[in-house]
């Protein structure tokens, strides 16, 4: 081997591309190209972007990462899009299509290929409304948003929703077909429609967030990334005048306040840590501050949606020094309000926990027994876990153990199982004493 | 006999890729891997040159009727996606280098061809002169 390798070459480090750059650029470009080609050619927009990334994969290792990778990908996508137009045999007038394309491209990117931020955000917001259009089945909306707006791959979405890649692919194909069949326009709704449409978007964003939030350790990292993506989408909605509504800020507050606590939810071994035992010093104070700021922004307009109430409850937890000194009366009052809006059994169960903190465990048990439609909770492990907790506080360890055994029958994750087993063991010790 | 310490080998990257199935994040990761591999070869002093090849080319044959046609197409197993010109001590060493290429996990394969620097049948006039001197 030649001994005279120039030292500069030997020291050269592999140029790094910013984390998730491809994913973010893909999301941005699909929105822009869909704006230009039309919703009915969504698949084409996705294909062009994918091709541009493949070009990068093909050439960058040989020629090096370009000085501005995002601009390179954008320019390549533009050229590939023009190629597509030229190749499309069905177009009657390619020249006008090409000049239309160039014009619309310039309106997004300006003459110098520098992206006009507000235009790009406008396209992305339209894309969200398209993905969450009422004619798209609800289970497909989040998948479509992840694919087109967030730049996730089909396999990644499948991991995120704990389903198969084939199932996601089918969902996406049907969704795109629906967009074509129903002639869904690429626009931000206005007037009377806007409120309901924004609600629809927020609902899908929250669904996405919850999938990520309930992800336990051992599951793919993608699951947890959903929380960040949901927040990113929420910010996109909040930053545009059409989406800048109290409820949007309430949802953002809720998501931020919950995600601030994610770091403390599992211990180093990967098991679940309940709110009462979480190390609050690990809570992300900056994110809590952001959440509280959005909570403040949500306080206008006099509306009190489920998002407002959930966010306010989360805020009371986040601002409490510890579990014991939490404002449980305030939380109970909020749950009372929430019950009026959404009297679901799960909300009622959470309310019962607050009741116990304010009025004692006996009241807590009564509150659980008073839950209407309790049968839907029959196989919900937390129902039994909560009852067990009340019984422990009343020193009835036999009853507690009974409930815990039932709970263990219905737990779904290993970390929950471990947590409940430990409690059962502790009950056993108390009974022997 | 002329002893050469190193010889040249051409790596031809061929085959059908699974790029379309990769997510943007995965593609980014593959680029990093490929770049590391190429850089590794450069740092060893083994890489002389290398280029990717675009698929949109032409196939030229001597046939009068269809002398020039579009192609080759990337879907075919024989399609060449790029080449690298390597310096190595032996075919075995070149093969060992090729084995570490990350694109192998994407369904592609590498053809390793020794570059014929001198036709073995051709004899230098100088050699002849030496031999007969």
PDB file of C-alpha atoms in Angstrom, chain A residues 142-273:
ATOM      1  CA  UNK A 142     -53.085  10.020  10.466  1.00  0.00           C
ATOM      2  CA  UNK A 143     -51.299   7.582   8.148  1.00  0.00           C
ATOM      3  CA  UNK A 144     -51.728   9.903   5.183  1.00  0.00           C
ATOM      4  CA  UNK A 145     -50.404  12.838   7.198  1.00  0.00           C
ATOM      5  CA  UNK A 146     -47.380  10.861   8.332  1.00  0.00           C
ATOM      6  CA  UNK A 147     -46.627   9.748   4.791  1.00  0.00           C
ATOM      7  CA  UNK A 148     -47.104  12.998   2.940  1.00  0.00           C
ATOM      8  CA  UNK A 149     -46.441  15.726   5.493  1.00  0.00           C
ATOM      9  CA  UNK A 150     -43.990  14.117   7.840  1.00  0.00           C
ATOM     10  CA  UNK A 151     -41.973  12.120   5.320  1.00  0.00           C
ATOM     11  CA  UNK A 152     -42.370   8.755   7.030  1.00  0.00           C
ATOM     12  CA  UNK A 153     -42.042   5.554   5.039  1.00  0.00           C
ATOM     13  CA  UNK A 154     -44.827   2.948   4.866  1.00  0.00           C
ATOM     14  CA  UNK A 155     -42.848   0.540   7.020  1.00  0.00           C
ATOM     15  CA  UNK A 156     -42.216   3.224   9.612  1.00  0.00           C
ATOM     16  CA  UNK A 157     -45.914   4.071   9.758  1.00  0.00           C
ATOM     17  CA  UNK A 158     -46.699   0.389  10.225  1.00  0.00           C
ATOM     18  CA  UNK A 159     -44.296   0.279  13.190  1.00  0.00           C
ATOM     19  CA  UNK A 160     -45.841   3.430  14.547  1.00  0.00           C
ATOM     20  CA  UNK A 161     -49.358   1.985  14.549  1.00  0.00           C
ATOM     21  CA  UNK A 162     -48.329  -1.572  15.412  1.00  0.00           C
ATOM     22  CA  UNK A 163     -49.789  -2.966  12.226  1.00  0.00           C
ATOM     23  CA  UNK A 164     -48.502  -4.456   8.995  1.00  0.00           C
ATOM     24  CA  UNK A 165     -46.918  -2.591   6.128  1.00  0.00           C
ATOM     25  CA  UNK A 166     -49.463  -4.142   3.773  1.00  0.00           C
ATOM     26  CA  UNK A 167     -52.320  -2.765   5.857  1.00  0.00           C
ATOM     27  CA  UNK A 168     -50.856   0.740   5.760  1.00  0.00           C
ATOM     28  CA  UNK A 169     -50.162   0.543   2.029  1.00  0.00           C
ATOM     29  CA  UNK A 170     -53.798  -0.411   1.457  1.00  0.00           C
ATOM     30  CA  UNK A 171     -55.035   2.398   3.679  1.00  0.00           C
ATOM     31  CA  UNK A 172     -52.931   4.923   1.773  1.00  0.00           C
ATOM     32  CA  UNK A 173     -53.972   3.684  -1.668  1.00  0.00           C
ATOM     33  CA  UNK A 174     -57.640   3.883  -0.695  1.00  0.00           C
ATOM     34  CA  UNK A 175     -57.155   7.347   0.756  1.00  0.00           C
ATOM     35  CA  UNK A 176     -55.503   8.656  -2.403  1.00  0.00           C
ATOM     36  CA  UNK A 177     -58.286   7.135  -4.482  1.00  0.00           C
ATOM     37  CA  UNK A 178     -60.869   8.824  -2.263  1.00  0.00           C
ATOM     38  CA  UNK A 179     -59.131  12.155  -2.770  1.00  0.00           C
ATOM     39  CA  UNK A 180     -59.437  11.666  -6.534  1.00  0.00           C
ATOM     40  CA  UNK A 181     -62.983  10.339  -6.486  1.00  0.00           C
ATOM     41  CA  UNK A 182     -64.281  13.121  -4.264  1.00  0.00           C
ATOM     42  CA  UNK A 183     -62.317  15.862  -5.991  1.00  0.00           C
ATOM     43  CA  UNK A 184     -60.937  17.101  -2.716  1.00  0.00           C
ATOM     44  CA  UNK A 185     -59.529  20.563  -3.341  1.00  0.00           C
ATOM     45  CA  UNK A 186     -56.088  21.641  -2.208  1.00  0.00           C
ATOM     46  CA  UNK A 187     -57.207  24.528  -0.106  1.00  0.00           C
ATOM     47  CA  UNK A 188     -57.651  25.869   3.364  1.00  0.00           C
ATOM     48  CA  UNK A 189     -61.351  25.802   4.199  1.00  0.00           C
ATOM     49  CA  UNK A 190     -63.025  29.084   4.976  1.00  0.00           C
ATOM     50  CA  UNK A 191     -66.148  30.494   6.463  1.00  0.00           C
ATOM     51  CA  UNK A 192     -68.542  28.210   8.339  1.00  0.00           C
ATOM     52  CA  UNK A 193     -66.622  25.082   7.451  1.00  0.00           C
ATOM     53  CA  UNK A 194     -63.369  26.183   8.953  1.00  0.00           C
ATOM     54  CA  UNK A 195     -64.254  25.507  12.609  1.00  0.00           C
ATOM     55  CA  UNK A 196     -65.351  21.926  12.028  1.00  0.00           C
ATOM     56  CA  UNK A 197     -62.491  21.239   9.691  1.00  0.00           C
ATOM     57  CA  UNK A 198     -59.953  22.519  12.214  1.00  0.00           C
ATOM     58  CA  UNK A 199     -61.578  20.288  14.838  1.00  0.00           C
ATOM     59  CA  UNK A 200     -61.137  17.339  12.513  1.00  0.00           C
ATOM     60  CA  UNK A 201     -57.476  18.136  12.059  1.00  0.00           C
ATOM     61  CA  UNK A 202     -56.933  18.532  15.797  1.00  0.00           C
ATOM     62  CA  UNK A 203     -58.629  15.197  16.464  1.00  0.00           C
ATOM     63  CA  UNK A 204     -56.263  13.417  14.072  1.00  0.00           C
ATOM     64  CA  UNK A 205     -53.257  15.197  15.498  1.00  0.00           C
ATOM     65  CA  UNK A 206     -54.281  14.141  19.008  1.00  0.00           C
ATOM     66  CA  UNK A 207     -54.716  10.544  17.853  1.00  0.00           C
ATOM     67  CA  UNK A 208     -51.205  10.651  16.505  1.00  0.00           C
ATOM     68  CA  UNK A 209     -49.911  12.099  19.754  1.00  0.00           C
ATOM     69  CA  UNK A 210     -51.571   9.425  21.874  1.00  0.00           C
ATOM     70  CA  UNK A 211     -50.088   6.616  19.833  1.00  0.00           C
ATOM     71  CA  UNK A 212     -46.698   8.033  20.595  1.00  0.00           C
ATOM     72  CA  UNK A 213     -47.479   8.844  24.207  1.00  0.00           C
ATOM     73  CA  UNK A 214     -48.615   5.357  25.116  1.00  0.00           C
ATOM     74  CA  UNK A 215     -45.629   3.783  23.405  1.00  0.00           C
ATOM     75  CA  UNK A 216     -43.661   1.866  25.931  1.00  0.00           C
ATOM     76  CA  UNK A 217     -39.966   1.188  25.973  1.00  0.00           C
ATOM     77  CA  UNK A 218     -38.850  -1.726  23.855  1.00  0.00           C
ATOM     78  CA  UNK A 219     -41.149  -0.546  21.125  1.00  0.00           C
ATOM     79  CA  UNK A 220     -39.551   1.136  18.145  1.00  0.00           C
ATOM     80  CA  UNK A 221     -38.259   4.663  18.514  1.00  0.00           C
ATOM     81  CA  UNK A 222     -40.627   5.685  15.772  1.00  0.00           C
ATOM     82  CA  UNK A 223     -43.533   5.306  18.184  1.00  0.00           C
ATOM     83  CA  UNK A 224     -42.153   7.925  20.497  1.00  0.00           C
ATOM     84  CA  UNK A 225     -41.300  10.224  17.612  1.00  0.00           C
ATOM     85  CA  UNK A 226     -45.024  10.472  16.926  1.00  0.00           C
ATOM     86  CA  UNK A 227     -45.359  12.879  19.843  1.00  0.00           C
ATOM     87  CA  UNK A 228     -42.839  15.239  18.288  1.00  0.00           C
ATOM     88  CA  UNK A 229     -44.492  14.972  14.879  1.00  0.00           C
ATOM     89  CA  UNK A 230     -47.924  15.645  16.360  1.00  0.00           C
ATOM     90  CA  UNK A 231     -46.597  18.752  18.095  1.00  0.00           C
ATOM     91  CA  UNK A 232     -44.910  19.880  14.878  1.00  0.00           C
ATOM     92  CA  UNK A 233     -48.213  19.521  13.001  1.00  0.00           C
ATOM     93  CA  UNK A 234     -50.035  21.327  15.790  1.00  0.00           C
ATOM     94  CA  UNK A 235     -47.581  24.228  15.539  1.00  0.00           C
ATOM     95  CA  UNK A 236     -48.129  24.351  11.798  1.00  0.00           C
ATOM     96  CA  UNK A 237     -51.857  24.739  12.374  1.00  0.00           C
ATOM     97  CA  UNK A 238     -51.440  27.272  15.175  1.00  0.00           C
ATOM     98  CA  UNK A 239     -49.083  29.500  13.223  1.00  0.00           C
ATOM     99  CA  UNK A 240     -51.493  30.124  10.370  1.00  0.00           C
ATOM    100  CA  UNK A 241     -54.309  32.587  10.845  1.00  0.00           C
ATOM    101  CA  UNK A 242     -56.895  29.990   9.831  1.00  0.00           C
ATOM    102  CA  UNK A 243     -55.738  27.547  12.461  1.00  0.00           C
ATOM    103  CA  UNK A 244     -54.853  30.073  15.140  1.00  0.00           C
ATOM    104  CA  UNK A 245     -57.823  29.327  17.404  1.00  0.00           C
ATOM    105  CA  UNK A 246     -58.150  28.835  21.149  1.00  0.00           C
ATOM    106  CA  UNK A 247     -58.729  25.110  20.748  1.00  0.00           C
ATOM    107  CA  UNK A 248     -55.565  24.663  18.708  1.00  0.00           C
ATOM    108  CA  UNK A 249     -53.535  26.265  21.453  1.00  0.00           C
ATOM    109  CA  UNK A 250     -55.307  24.140  24.037  1.00  0.00           C
ATOM    110  CA  UNK A 251     -54.316  20.967  22.181  1.00  0.00           C
ATOM    111  CA  UNK A 252     -50.756  22.189  21.800  1.00  0.00           C
ATOM    112  CA  UNK A 253     -50.658  22.945  25.510  1.00  0.00           C
ATOM    113  CA  UNK A 254     -51.908  19.447  26.305  1.00  0.00           C
ATOM    114  CA  UNK A 255     -49.391  17.772  24.015  1.00  0.00           C
ATOM    115  CA  UNK A 256     -46.466  19.861  25.241  1.00  0.00           C
ATOM    116  CA  UNK A 257     -47.332  19.409  28.921  1.00  0.00           C
ATOM    117  CA  UNK A 258     -47.681  15.652  28.500  1.00  0.00           C
ATOM    118  CA  UNK A 259     -44.559  15.201  26.401  1.00  0.00           C
ATOM    119  CA  UNK A 260     -42.545  17.243  28.913  1.00  0.00           C
ATOM    120  CA  UNK A 261     -42.987  14.356  31.317  1.00  0.00           C
ATOM    121  CA  UNK A 262     -42.052  11.560  28.899  1.00  0.00           C
ATOM    122  CA  UNK A 263     -38.504  11.285  30.166  1.00  0.00           C
ATOM    123  CA  UNK A 264     -39.714  10.373  33.637  1.00  0.00           C
ATOM    124  CA  UNK A 265     -42.322   7.856  32.554  1.00  0.00           C
ATOM    125  CA  UNK A 266     -39.969   4.932  32.287  1.00  0.00           C
ATOM    126  CA  UNK A 267     -37.052   4.042  34.503  1.00  0.00           C
ATOM    127  CA  UNK A 268     -33.587   3.008  33.227  1.00  0.00           C
ATOM    128  CA  UNK A 269     -34.716  -0.620  33.240  1.00  0.00           C
ATOM    129  CA  UNK A 270     -37.590   0.311  30.958  1.00  0.00           C
ATOM    130  CA  UNK A 271     -40.501  -0.206  33.337  1.00  0.00           C
ATOM    131  CA  UNK A 272     -43.381   2.167  33.676  1.00  0.00           C
ATOM    132  CA  UNK A 273     -43.186   4.784  36.417  1.00  0.00           C
TER     133      UNK A 273
END
